Amino acid sequence: MPTSRESGRERALHYLRETVLVDPGVQGTFLNENELAGRIGVSRTPVREALLLLVADGLVEMLPGRGAYVPPLTGRQISELMELRGVLEQHAARAAMDAHGVPFEAMDAALGRQRELAGAGGDPAEFIELDMVFHQALVDATGNTLLSRTYAGLRVRQRRVGVTALFRTADRRQAVCAEHGRIMEALAGDDPDAAAKAIDEHLQLTLRVLLRA
Protein backbone atom coordinates (compact mmCIF):
# COMPACT_ATOMS: atom_id res chain seq x y z
CA MET A 1 0.00 0.00 0.00
CA PRO A 2 1.51 3.40 -0.98
CA THR A 3 2.48 5.81 1.77
CA SER A 4 1.09 9.34 1.90
CA ARG A 5 4.47 10.66 0.75
CA GLU A 6 4.47 8.33 -2.27
CA SER A 7 0.88 9.32 -3.07
CA GLY A 8 1.76 13.01 -2.79
CA ARG A 9 4.80 12.56 -5.01
CA GLU A 10 2.74 10.74 -7.63
CA ARG A 11 0.09 13.46 -7.56
CA ALA A 12 2.74 16.12 -7.94
CA LEU A 13 4.47 14.23 -10.74
CA HIS A 14 1.21 13.73 -12.63
CA TYR A 15 0.27 17.42 -12.26
CA LEU A 16 3.67 18.58 -13.43
CA ARG A 17 3.72 16.24 -16.42
CA GLU A 18 0.12 16.69 -17.54
CA THR A 19 -0.59 20.32 -16.67
CA VAL A 20 2.54 22.37 -16.04
CA LEU A 21 5.21 21.15 -18.44
CA VAL A 22 2.88 20.97 -21.45
CA ASP A 23 2.06 24.68 -21.18
CA PRO A 24 4.16 26.51 -23.82
CA GLY A 25 4.19 29.58 -21.58
CA VAL A 26 6.10 27.70 -18.87
CA GLN A 27 9.12 27.04 -21.09
CA GLY A 28 12.05 29.21 -20.09
CA THR A 29 10.62 30.01 -16.65
CA PHE A 30 11.26 29.01 -13.03
CA LEU A 31 8.71 27.00 -11.06
CA ASN A 32 7.64 28.08 -7.58
CA GLU A 33 7.61 24.99 -5.36
CA ASN A 34 5.40 26.55 -2.68
CA GLU A 35 2.86 27.70 -5.26
CA LEU A 36 2.82 24.26 -6.87
CA ALA A 37 2.36 22.58 -3.50
CA GLY A 38 -0.65 24.79 -2.81
CA ARG A 39 -2.21 24.09 -6.20
CA ILE A 40 -1.70 20.34 -5.89
CA GLY A 41 -2.71 20.15 -2.24
CA VAL A 42 0.48 18.58 -0.92
CA SER A 43 3.50 19.71 1.09
CA ARG A 44 6.62 21.04 -0.57
CA THR A 45 8.55 17.77 -0.05
CA PRO A 46 6.68 15.62 -2.60
CA VAL A 47 6.83 18.50 -5.09
CA ARG A 48 10.60 18.63 -4.72
CA GLU A 49 10.81 14.83 -5.09
CA ALA A 50 8.70 14.98 -8.27
CA LEU A 51 10.89 17.75 -9.67
CA LEU A 52 13.99 15.67 -9.05
CA LEU A 53 12.45 12.81 -11.03
CA LEU A 54 11.83 15.24 -13.88
CA VAL A 55 15.44 16.39 -13.64
CA ALA A 56 16.48 12.78 -14.21
CA ASP A 57 14.24 12.75 -17.31
CA GLY A 58 15.91 15.91 -18.62
CA LEU A 59 12.67 17.91 -18.46
CA VAL A 60 13.64 20.22 -15.59
CA GLU A 61 16.92 21.72 -14.38
CA MET A 62 17.67 22.53 -10.74
CA LEU A 63 19.80 25.67 -10.62
CA PRO A 64 21.55 26.42 -7.29
CA GLY A 65 20.01 29.41 -5.56
CA ARG A 66 17.31 29.81 -8.20
CA GLY A 67 15.25 26.63 -8.15
CA ALA A 68 13.53 24.52 -10.78
CA TYR A 69 13.90 25.80 -14.33
CA VAL A 70 11.99 24.51 -17.37
CA PRO A 71 14.40 24.80 -20.30
CA PRO A 72 12.87 25.41 -23.74
CA LEU A 73 13.36 22.54 -26.15
CA THR A 74 16.11 23.40 -28.60
CA GLY A 75 15.86 22.92 -32.34
CA ARG A 76 18.21 19.97 -32.06
CA GLN A 77 16.11 18.32 -29.35
CA ILE A 78 12.97 18.75 -31.42
CA SER A 79 14.69 17.30 -34.49
CA GLU A 80 15.93 14.33 -32.48
CA LEU A 81 12.44 13.76 -31.07
CA MET A 82 10.94 13.66 -34.56
CA GLU A 83 13.71 11.37 -35.79
CA LEU A 84 13.08 8.91 -32.95
CA ARG A 85 9.34 9.05 -33.52
CA GLY A 86 9.89 8.28 -37.17
CA VAL A 87 11.99 5.20 -36.41
CA LEU A 88 9.47 3.84 -33.89
CA GLU A 89 6.30 4.65 -35.84
CA GLN A 90 7.53 3.36 -39.19
CA HIS A 91 8.67 0.12 -37.60
CA ALA A 92 5.31 -0.16 -35.83
CA ALA A 93 3.41 0.35 -39.07
CA ARG A 94 5.32 -2.43 -40.82
CA ALA A 95 5.02 -4.80 -37.88
CA ALA A 96 1.29 -4.17 -37.45
CA MET A 97 0.63 -4.76 -41.15
CA ASP A 98 2.74 -7.91 -41.17
CA ALA A 99 0.68 -9.26 -38.27
CA HIS A 100 -2.61 -8.02 -39.78
CA GLY A 101 -3.15 -6.20 -36.52
CA VAL A 102 -3.47 -2.52 -37.46
CA PRO A 103 -5.80 -0.95 -34.82
CA PHE A 104 -8.06 0.80 -37.32
CA GLU A 105 -10.96 1.24 -34.90
CA ALA A 106 -8.92 3.02 -32.22
CA MET A 107 -7.04 5.16 -34.72
CA ASP A 108 -10.19 6.08 -36.63
CA ALA A 109 -12.00 7.03 -33.42
CA ALA A 110 -9.13 9.34 -32.40
CA LEU A 111 -9.00 10.89 -35.87
CA GLY A 112 -12.77 11.37 -35.94
CA ARG A 113 -12.71 13.31 -32.69
CA GLN A 114 -9.74 15.35 -33.91
CA ARG A 115 -11.74 16.35 -36.97
CA GLU A 116 -14.57 17.50 -34.72
CA LEU A 117 -12.17 19.60 -32.65
CA ALA A 118 -10.47 21.02 -35.75
CA GLY A 119 -13.79 22.21 -37.11
CA ALA A 120 -15.02 23.65 -33.82
CA GLY A 121 -11.74 25.18 -32.69
CA GLY A 122 -11.74 22.97 -29.61
CA ASP A 123 -9.30 22.56 -26.76
CA PRO A 124 -5.73 22.29 -28.16
CA ALA A 125 -4.66 20.06 -25.25
CA GLU A 126 -7.42 17.56 -26.08
CA PHE A 127 -6.49 17.68 -29.75
CA ILE A 128 -2.87 16.83 -28.95
CA GLU A 129 -3.93 14.13 -26.48
CA LEU A 130 -5.87 12.49 -29.31
CA ASP A 131 -2.84 12.86 -31.54
CA MET A 132 -0.85 10.79 -29.07
CA VAL A 133 -3.68 8.24 -28.78
CA PHE A 134 -3.63 7.87 -32.58
CA HIS A 135 0.10 7.17 -32.77
CA GLN A 136 0.38 5.19 -29.52
CA ALA A 137 -2.35 2.81 -30.70
CA LEU A 138 -0.26 1.94 -33.74
CA VAL A 139 2.88 1.41 -31.65
CA ASP A 140 0.99 -0.70 -29.11
CA ALA A 141 -0.29 -2.91 -31.94
CA THR A 142 3.21 -4.35 -32.33
CA GLY A 143 2.75 -6.22 -29.05
CA ASN A 144 6.25 -5.13 -28.05
CA THR A 145 5.99 -3.89 -24.46
CA LEU A 146 9.42 -2.24 -24.43
CA LEU A 147 8.68 -0.43 -27.68
CA SER A 148 5.36 0.82 -26.31
CA ARG A 149 6.97 2.02 -23.09
CA THR A 150 9.74 3.78 -24.97
CA TYR A 151 7.22 5.60 -27.13
CA ALA A 152 5.00 6.46 -24.15
CA GLY A 153 8.09 7.91 -22.45
CA LEU A 154 8.12 10.64 -25.10
CA ARG A 155 4.67 11.79 -24.00
CA VAL A 156 5.60 15.02 -22.21
CA ARG A 157 7.92 16.16 -24.98
CA GLN A 158 5.33 15.32 -27.62
CA ARG A 159 2.63 17.30 -25.81
CA ARG A 160 4.96 20.26 -25.45
CA VAL A 161 5.88 20.42 -29.11
CA GLY A 162 2.38 19.45 -30.26
CA VAL A 163 0.62 22.30 -28.51
CA THR A 164 3.33 24.70 -29.66
CA ALA A 165 2.85 23.61 -33.28
CA LEU A 166 -0.89 24.30 -33.09
CA PHE A 167 -0.22 27.90 -32.08
CA ARG A 168 2.44 28.43 -34.76
CA THR A 169 0.00 28.22 -37.67
CA ALA A 170 -3.75 28.73 -37.86
CA ASP A 171 -4.58 25.72 -40.02
CA ARG A 172 -2.32 23.15 -38.34
CA ARG A 173 -5.24 21.19 -36.89
CA GLN A 174 -6.80 20.63 -40.31
CA ALA A 175 -3.40 19.72 -41.72
CA VAL A 176 -2.77 17.15 -38.97
CA CYS A 177 -6.14 15.52 -39.67
CA ALA A 178 -5.31 15.31 -43.38
CA GLU A 179 -1.87 13.83 -42.61
CA HIS A 180 -3.39 11.27 -40.25
CA GLY A 181 -5.91 10.41 -42.93
CA ARG A 182 -3.10 9.65 -45.39
CA ILE A 183 -1.43 7.39 -42.84
CA MET A 184 -4.71 5.52 -42.39
CA GLU A 185 -5.15 5.15 -46.16
CA ALA A 186 -1.67 3.66 -46.53
CA LEU A 187 -2.28 1.25 -43.66
CA ALA A 188 -5.65 0.23 -45.11
CA GLY A 189 -3.95 -0.37 -48.46
CA ASP A 190 -1.47 -2.70 -46.73
CA ASP A 191 1.38 -0.69 -48.25
CA PRO A 192 4.37 -0.46 -45.85
CA ASP A 193 6.33 1.90 -48.10
CA ALA A 194 3.38 4.27 -48.47
CA ALA A 195 2.77 4.15 -44.72
CA ALA A 196 6.42 4.94 -43.97
CA LYS A 197 6.28 7.84 -46.42
CA ALA A 198 3.05 9.21 -44.91
CA ILE A 199 4.48 9.02 -41.40
CA ASP A 200 7.70 10.70 -42.49
CA GLU A 201 5.84 13.51 -44.25
CA HIS A 202 3.64 14.06 -41.19
CA LEU A 203 6.64 14.36 -38.88
CA GLN A 204 8.64 16.51 -41.28
CA LEU A 205 5.77 18.95 -41.72
CA THR A 206 5.40 19.18 -37.94
CA LEU A 207 9.14 19.75 -37.60
CA ARG A 208 9.05 22.54 -40.18
CA VAL A 209 6.30 24.31 -38.26
CA LEU A 210 8.21 23.98 -34.97
CA LEU A 211 11.50 25.25 -36.37
CA ARG A 212 9.89 28.20 -38.13
CA ALA A 213 11.41 31.40 -36.81
PDB file of C-alpha atoms in Angstrom:
ATOM      1  CA  MET A   1       0.000   0.000   0.000  1.00  0.00           C
ATOM      2  CA  PRO A   2       1.509   3.398  -0.985  1.00  0.00           C
ATOM      3  CA  THR A   3       2.480   5.807   1.769  1.00  0.00           C
ATOM      4  CA  SER A   4       1.091   9.340   1.899  1.00  0.00           C
ATOM      5  CA  ARG A   5       4.472  10.662   0.747  1.00  0.00           C
ATOM      6  CA  GLU A   6       4.467   8.334  -2.274  1.00  0.00           C
ATOM      7  CA  SER A   7       0.884   9.324  -3.067  1.00  0.00           C
ATOM      8  CA  GLY A   8       1.757  13.010  -2.793  1.00  0.00           C
ATOM      9  CA  ARG A   9       4.796  12.563  -5.011  1.00  0.00           C
ATOM     10  CA  GLU A  10       2.743  10.741  -7.631  1.00  0.00           C
ATOM     11  CA  ARG A  11       0.091  13.456  -7.559  1.00  0.00           C
ATOM     12  CA  ALA A  12       2.737  16.117  -7.944  1.00  0.00           C
ATOM     13  CA  LEU A  13       4.472  14.229 -10.744  1.00  0.00           C
ATOM     14  CA  HIS A  14       1.208  13.735 -12.626  1.00  0.00           C
ATOM     15  CA  TYR A  15       0.269  17.417 -12.262  1.00  0.00           C
ATOM     16  CA  LEU A  16       3.673  18.581 -13.425  1.00  0.00           C
ATOM     17  CA  ARG A  17       3.715  16.236 -16.420  1.00  0.00           C
ATOM     18  CA  GLU A  18       0.123  16.687 -17.539  1.00  0.00           C
ATOM     19  CA  THR A  19      -0.586  20.325 -16.666  1.00  0.00           C
ATOM     20  CA  VAL A  20       2.544  22.375 -16.040  1.00  0.00           C
ATOM     21  CA  LEU A  21       5.213  21.149 -18.438  1.00  0.00           C
ATOM     22  CA  VAL A  22       2.882  20.971 -21.450  1.00  0.00           C
ATOM     23  CA  ASP A  23       2.057  24.681 -21.176  1.00  0.00           C
ATOM     24  CA  PRO A  24       4.157  26.507 -23.823  1.00  0.00           C
ATOM     25  CA  GLY A  25       4.186  29.579 -21.575  1.00  0.00           C
ATOM     26  CA  VAL A  26       6.100  27.698 -18.874  1.00  0.00           C
ATOM     27  CA  GLN A  27       9.124  27.036 -21.094  1.00  0.00           C
ATOM     28  CA  GLY A  28      12.045  29.207 -20.091  1.00  0.00           C
ATOM     29  CA  THR A  29      10.624  30.010 -16.646  1.00  0.00           C
ATOM     30  CA  PHE A  30      11.262  29.008 -13.033  1.00  0.00           C
ATOM     31  CA  LEU A  31       8.706  27.005 -11.061  1.00  0.00           C
ATOM     32  CA  ASN A  32       7.644  28.075  -7.578  1.00  0.00           C
ATOM     33  CA  GLU A  33       7.606  24.987  -5.360  1.00  0.00           C
ATOM     34  CA  ASN A  34       5.400  26.548  -2.683  1.00  0.00           C
ATOM     35  CA  GLU A  35       2.862  27.703  -5.256  1.00  0.00           C
ATOM     36  CA  LEU A  36       2.818  24.263  -6.870  1.00  0.00           C
ATOM     37  CA  ALA A  37       2.357  22.578  -3.503  1.00  0.00           C
ATOM     38  CA  GLY A  38      -0.655  24.793  -2.808  1.00  0.00           C
ATOM     39  CA  ARG A  39      -2.205  24.085  -6.195  1.00  0.00           C
ATOM     40  CA  ILE A  40      -1.704  20.338  -5.894  1.00  0.00           C
ATOM     41  CA  GLY A  41      -2.706  20.152  -2.239  1.00  0.00           C
ATOM     42  CA  VAL A  42       0.483  18.576  -0.922  1.00  0.00           C
ATOM     43  CA  SER A  43       3.497  19.710   1.085  1.00  0.00           C
ATOM     44  CA  ARG A  44       6.624  21.042  -0.568  1.00  0.00           C
ATOM     45  CA  THR A  45       8.549  17.771  -0.050  1.00  0.00           C
ATOM     46  CA  PRO A  46       6.676  15.616  -2.595  1.00  0.00           C
ATOM     47  CA  VAL A  47       6.826  18.497  -5.091  1.00  0.00           C
ATOM     48  CA  ARG A  48      10.600  18.625  -4.717  1.00  0.00           C
ATOM     49  CA  GLU A  49      10.806  14.830  -5.087  1.00  0.00           C
ATOM     50  CA  ALA A  50       8.701  14.977  -8.273  1.00  0.00           C
ATOM     51  CA  LEU A  51      10.886  17.747  -9.670  1.00  0.00           C
ATOM     52  CA  LEU A  52      13.994  15.670  -9.047  1.00  0.00           C
ATOM     53  CA  LEU A  53      12.447  12.810 -11.025  1.00  0.00           C
ATOM     54  CA  LEU A  54      11.831  15.240 -13.882  1.00  0.00           C
ATOM     55  CA  VAL A  55      15.443  16.386 -13.636  1.00  0.00           C
ATOM     56  CA  ALA A  56      16.482  12.776 -14.213  1.00  0.00           C
ATOM     57  CA  ASP A  57      14.241  12.754 -17.313  1.00  0.00           C
ATOM     58  CA  GLY A  58      15.909  15.913 -18.619  1.00  0.00           C
ATOM     59  CA  LEU A  59      12.673  17.907 -18.462  1.00  0.00           C
ATOM     60  CA  VAL A  60      13.638  20.220 -15.590  1.00  0.00           C
ATOM     61  CA  GLU A  61      16.920  21.717 -14.383  1.00  0.00           C
ATOM     62  CA  MET A  62      17.672  22.533 -10.738  1.00  0.00           C
ATOM     63  CA  LEU A  63      19.800  25.674 -10.616  1.00  0.00           C
ATOM     64  CA  PRO A  64      21.550  26.424  -7.293  1.00  0.00           C
ATOM     65  CA  GLY A  65      20.007  29.407  -5.563  1.00  0.00           C
ATOM     66  CA  ARG A  66      17.311  29.813  -8.196  1.00  0.00           C
ATOM     67  CA  GLY A  67      15.250  26.627  -8.148  1.00  0.00           C
ATOM     68  CA  ALA A  68      13.526  24.521 -10.781  1.00  0.00           C
ATOM     69  CA  TYR A  69      13.901  25.796 -14.330  1.00  0.00           C
ATOM     70  CA  VAL A  70      11.990  24.514 -17.369  1.00  0.00           C
ATOM     71  CA  PRO A  71      14.404  24.803 -20.295  1.00  0.00           C
ATOM     72  CA  PRO A  72      12.871  25.407 -23.736  1.00  0.00           C
ATOM     73  CA  LEU A  73      13.355  22.540 -26.147  1.00  0.00           C
ATOM     74  CA  THR A  74      16.110  23.395 -28.595  1.00  0.00           C
ATOM     75  CA  GLY A  75      15.863  22.924 -32.340  1.00  0.00           C
ATOM     76  CA  ARG A  76      18.211  19.967 -32.062  1.00  0.00           C
ATOM     77  CA  GLN A  77      16.108  18.322 -29.350  1.00  0.00           C
ATOM     78  CA  ILE A  78      12.967  18.751 -31.417  1.00  0.00           C
ATOM     79  CA  SER A  79      14.687  17.301 -34.494  1.00  0.00           C
ATOM     80  CA  GLU A  80      15.931  14.334 -32.477  1.00  0.00           C
ATOM     81  CA  LEU A  81      12.441  13.759 -31.074  1.00  0.00           C
ATOM     82  CA  MET A  82      10.935  13.664 -34.563  1.00  0.00           C
ATOM     83  CA  GLU A  83      13.712  11.369 -35.787  1.00  0.00           C
ATOM     84  CA  LEU A  84      13.082   8.912 -32.947  1.00  0.00           C
ATOM     85  CA  ARG A  85       9.339   9.051 -33.515  1.00  0.00           C
ATOM     86  CA  GLY A  86       9.885   8.276 -37.168  1.00  0.00           C
ATOM     87  CA  VAL A  87      11.985   5.202 -36.410  1.00  0.00           C
ATOM     88  CA  LEU A  88       9.468   3.843 -33.893  1.00  0.00           C
ATOM     89  CA  GLU A  89       6.299   4.645 -35.838  1.00  0.00           C
ATOM     90  CA  GLN A  90       7.527   3.362 -39.192  1.00  0.00           C
ATOM     91  CA  HIS A  91       8.667   0.123 -37.596  1.00  0.00           C
ATOM     92  CA  ALA A  92       5.309  -0.165 -35.825  1.00  0.00           C
ATOM     93  CA  ALA A  93       3.412   0.346 -39.073  1.00  0.00           C
ATOM     94  CA  ARG A  94       5.320  -2.433 -40.822  1.00  0.00           C
ATOM     95  CA  ALA A  95       5.019  -4.799 -37.876  1.00  0.00           C
ATOM     96  CA  ALA A  96       1.291  -4.169 -37.455  1.00  0.00           C
ATOM     97  CA  MET A  97       0.631  -4.756 -41.146  1.00  0.00           C
ATOM     98  CA  ASP A  98       2.738  -7.913 -41.167  1.00  0.00           C
ATOM     99  CA  ALA A  99       0.676  -9.257 -38.274  1.00  0.00           C
ATOM    100  CA  HIS A 100      -2.611  -8.019 -39.775  1.00  0.00           C
ATOM    101  CA  GLY A 101      -3.154  -6.199 -36.518  1.00  0.00           C
ATOM    102  CA  VAL A 102      -3.470  -2.522 -37.465  1.00  0.00           C
ATOM    103  CA  PRO A 103      -5.797  -0.950 -34.822  1.00  0.00           C
ATOM    104  CA  PHE A 104      -8.058   0.798 -37.322  1.00  0.00           C
ATOM    105  CA  GLU A 105     -10.958   1.237 -34.900  1.00  0.00           C
ATOM    106  CA  ALA A 106      -8.923   3.016 -32.224  1.00  0.00           C
ATOM    107  CA  MET A 107      -7.040   5.160 -34.725  1.00  0.00           C
ATOM    108  CA  ASP A 108     -10.194   6.077 -36.634  1.00  0.00           C
ATOM    109  CA  ALA A 109     -11.995   7.028 -33.417  1.00  0.00           C
ATOM    110  CA  ALA A 110      -9.135   9.337 -32.405  1.00  0.00           C
ATOM    111  CA  LEU A 111      -9.004  10.893 -35.866  1.00  0.00           C
ATOM    112  CA  GLY A 112     -12.772  11.372 -35.943  1.00  0.00           C
ATOM    113  CA  ARG A 113     -12.709  13.306 -32.690  1.00  0.00           C
ATOM    114  CA  GLN A 114      -9.742  15.351 -33.908  1.00  0.00           C
ATOM    115  CA  ARG A 115     -11.740  16.353 -36.975  1.00  0.00           C
ATOM    116  CA  GLU A 116     -14.569  17.505 -34.717  1.00  0.00           C
ATOM    117  CA  LEU A 117     -12.173  19.604 -32.647  1.00  0.00           C
ATOM    118  CA  ALA A 118     -10.474  21.019 -35.748  1.00  0.00           C
ATOM    119  CA  GLY A 119     -13.792  22.212 -37.110  1.00  0.00           C
ATOM    120  CA  ALA A 120     -15.023  23.645 -33.825  1.00  0.00           C
ATOM    121  CA  GLY A 121     -11.739  25.180 -32.692  1.00  0.00           C
ATOM    122  CA  GLY A 122     -11.740  22.966 -29.611  1.00  0.00           C
ATOM    123  CA  ASP A 123      -9.299  22.559 -26.760  1.00  0.00           C
ATOM    124  CA  PRO A 124      -5.728  22.290 -28.159  1.00  0.00           C
ATOM    125  CA  ALA A 125      -4.663  20.061 -25.249  1.00  0.00           C
ATOM    126  CA  GLU A 126      -7.421  17.564 -26.077  1.00  0.00           C
ATOM    127  CA  PHE A 127      -6.488  17.683 -29.750  1.00  0.00           C
ATOM    128  CA  ILE A 128      -2.869  16.826 -28.946  1.00  0.00           C
ATOM    129  CA  GLU A 129      -3.931  14.129 -26.476  1.00  0.00           C
ATOM    130  CA  LEU A 130      -5.873  12.492 -29.313  1.00  0.00           C
ATOM    131  CA  ASP A 131      -2.836  12.863 -31.540  1.00  0.00           C
ATOM    132  CA  MET A 132      -0.850  10.791 -29.074  1.00  0.00           C
ATOM    133  CA  VAL A 133      -3.677   8.243 -28.783  1.00  0.00           C
ATOM    134  CA  PHE A 134      -3.628   7.871 -32.582  1.00  0.00           C
ATOM    135  CA  HIS A 135       0.100   7.168 -32.765  1.00  0.00           C
ATOM    136  CA  GLN A 136       0.376   5.187 -29.521  1.00  0.00           C
ATOM    137  CA  ALA A 137      -2.348   2.814 -30.698  1.00  0.00           C
ATOM    138  CA  LEU A 138      -0.258   1.937 -33.739  1.00  0.00           C
ATOM    139  CA  VAL A 139       2.876   1.410 -31.652  1.00  0.00           C
ATOM    140  CA  ASP A 140       0.985  -0.704 -29.112  1.00  0.00           C
ATOM    141  CA  ALA A 141      -0.288  -2.912 -31.938  1.00  0.00           C
ATOM    142  CA  THR A 142       3.214  -4.347 -32.327  1.00  0.00           C
ATOM    143  CA  GLY A 143       2.755  -6.222 -29.055  1.00  0.00           C
ATOM    144  CA  ASN A 144       6.254  -5.132 -28.051  1.00  0.00           C
ATOM    145  CA  THR A 145       5.993  -3.886 -24.464  1.00  0.00           C
ATOM    146  CA  LEU A 146       9.420  -2.245 -24.432  1.00  0.00           C
ATOM    147  CA  LEU A 147       8.679  -0.429 -27.681  1.00  0.00           C
ATOM    148  CA  SER A 148       5.358   0.815 -26.307  1.00  0.00           C
ATOM    149  CA  ARG A 149       6.969   2.021 -23.087  1.00  0.00           C
ATOM    150  CA  THR A 150       9.739   3.779 -24.972  1.00  0.00           C
ATOM    151  CA  TYR A 151       7.217   5.601 -27.133  1.00  0.00           C
ATOM    152  CA  ALA A 152       5.003   6.457 -24.154  1.00  0.00           C
ATOM    153  CA  GLY A 153       8.086   7.914 -22.452  1.00  0.00           C
ATOM    154  CA  LEU A 154       8.123  10.636 -25.103  1.00  0.00           C
ATOM    155  CA  ARG A 155       4.673  11.794 -24.003  1.00  0.00           C
ATOM    156  CA  VAL A 156       5.595  15.021 -22.208  1.00  0.00           C
ATOM    157  CA  ARG A 157       7.921  16.163 -24.978  1.00  0.00           C
ATOM    158  CA  GLN A 158       5.328  15.321 -27.615  1.00  0.00           C
ATOM    159  CA  ARG A 159       2.634  17.302 -25.814  1.00  0.00           C
ATOM    160  CA  ARG A 160       4.958  20.260 -25.445  1.00  0.00           C
ATOM    161  CA  VAL A 161       5.883  20.415 -29.113  1.00  0.00           C
ATOM    162  CA  GLY A 162       2.384  19.451 -30.263  1.00  0.00           C
ATOM    163  CA  VAL A 163       0.619  22.303 -28.506  1.00  0.00           C
ATOM    164  CA  THR A 164       3.328  24.704 -29.657  1.00  0.00           C
ATOM    165  CA  ALA A 165       2.848  23.608 -33.277  1.00  0.00           C
ATOM    166  CA  LEU A 166      -0.891  24.302 -33.095  1.00  0.00           C
ATOM    167  CA  PHE A 167      -0.216  27.901 -32.076  1.00  0.00           C
ATOM    168  CA  ARG A 168       2.441  28.432 -34.759  1.00  0.00           C
ATOM    169  CA  THR A 169       0.003  28.217 -37.671  1.00  0.00           C
ATOM    170  CA  ALA A 170      -3.746  28.728 -37.857  1.00  0.00           C
ATOM    171  CA  ASP A 171      -4.579  25.721 -40.016  1.00  0.00           C
ATOM    172  CA  ARG A 172      -2.318  23.152 -38.345  1.00  0.00           C
ATOM    173  CA  ARG A 173      -5.243  21.191 -36.892  1.00  0.00           C
ATOM    174  CA  GLN A 174      -6.805  20.633 -40.309  1.00  0.00           C
ATOM    175  CA  ALA A 175      -3.396  19.716 -41.719  1.00  0.00           C
ATOM    176  CA  VAL A 176      -2.774  17.152 -38.974  1.00  0.00           C
ATOM    177  CA  CYS A 177      -6.142  15.516 -39.674  1.00  0.00           C
ATOM    178  CA  ALA A 178      -5.312  15.310 -43.382  1.00  0.00           C
ATOM    179  CA  GLU A 179      -1.873  13.827 -42.613  1.00  0.00           C
ATOM    180  CA  HIS A 180      -3.393  11.265 -40.248  1.00  0.00           C
ATOM    181  CA  GLY A 181      -5.907  10.408 -42.929  1.00  0.00           C
ATOM    182  CA  ARG A 182      -3.098   9.651 -45.394  1.00  0.00           C
ATOM    183  CA  ILE A 183      -1.428   7.385 -42.840  1.00  0.00           C
ATOM    184  CA  MET A 184      -4.707   5.520 -42.393  1.00  0.00           C
ATOM    185  CA  GLU A 185      -5.148   5.152 -46.161  1.00  0.00           C
ATOM    186  CA  ALA A 186      -1.667   3.662 -46.525  1.00  0.00           C
ATOM    187  CA  LEU A 187      -2.285   1.245 -43.657  1.00  0.00           C
ATOM    188  CA  ALA A 188      -5.651   0.232 -45.108  1.00  0.00           C
ATOM    189  CA  GLY A 189      -3.949  -0.370 -48.456  1.00  0.00           C
ATOM    190  CA  ASP A 190      -1.470  -2.698 -46.729  1.00  0.00           C
ATOM    191  CA  ASP A 191       1.380  -0.689 -48.251  1.00  0.00           C
ATOM    192  CA  PRO A 192       4.371  -0.464 -45.855  1.00  0.00           C
ATOM    193  CA  ASP A 193       6.332   1.905 -48.098  1.00  0.00           C
ATOM    194  CA  ALA A 194       3.383   4.267 -48.472  1.00  0.00           C
ATOM    195  CA  ALA A 195       2.766   4.155 -44.718  1.00  0.00           C
ATOM    196  CA  ALA A 196       6.420   4.935 -43.974  1.00  0.00           C
ATOM    197  CA  LYS A 197       6.284   7.845 -46.416  1.00  0.00           C
ATOM    198  CA  ALA A 198       3.054   9.210 -44.914  1.00  0.00           C
ATOM    199  CA  ILE A 199       4.484   9.018 -41.402  1.00  0.00           C
ATOM    200  CA  ASP A 200       7.703  10.702 -42.493  1.00  0.00           C
ATOM    201  CA  GLU A 201       5.840  13.513 -44.250  1.00  0.00           C
ATOM    202  CA  HIS A 202       3.639  14.058 -41.194  1.00  0.00           C
ATOM    203  CA  LEU A 203       6.643  14.358 -38.881  1.00  0.00           C
ATOM    204  CA  GLN A 204       8.642  16.508 -41.278  1.00  0.00           C
ATOM    205  CA  LEU A 205       5.765  18.951 -41.722  1.00  0.00           C
ATOM    206  CA  THR A 206       5.399  19.182 -37.935  1.00  0.00           C
ATOM    207  CA  LEU A 207       9.141  19.749 -37.601  1.00  0.00           C
ATOM    208  CA  ARG A 208       9.050  22.539 -40.180  1.00  0.00           C
ATOM    209  CA  VAL A 209       6.300  24.312 -38.258  1.00  0.00           C
ATOM    210  CA  LEU A 210       8.205  23.983 -34.973  1.00  0.00           C
ATOM    211  CA  LEU A 211      11.498  25.248 -36.371  1.00  0.00           C
ATOM    212  CA  ARG A 212       9.894  28.195 -38.126  1.00  0.00           C
ATOM    213  CA  ALA A 213      11.413  31.404 -36.810  1.00  0.00           C
TER     214      ALA A 213
END
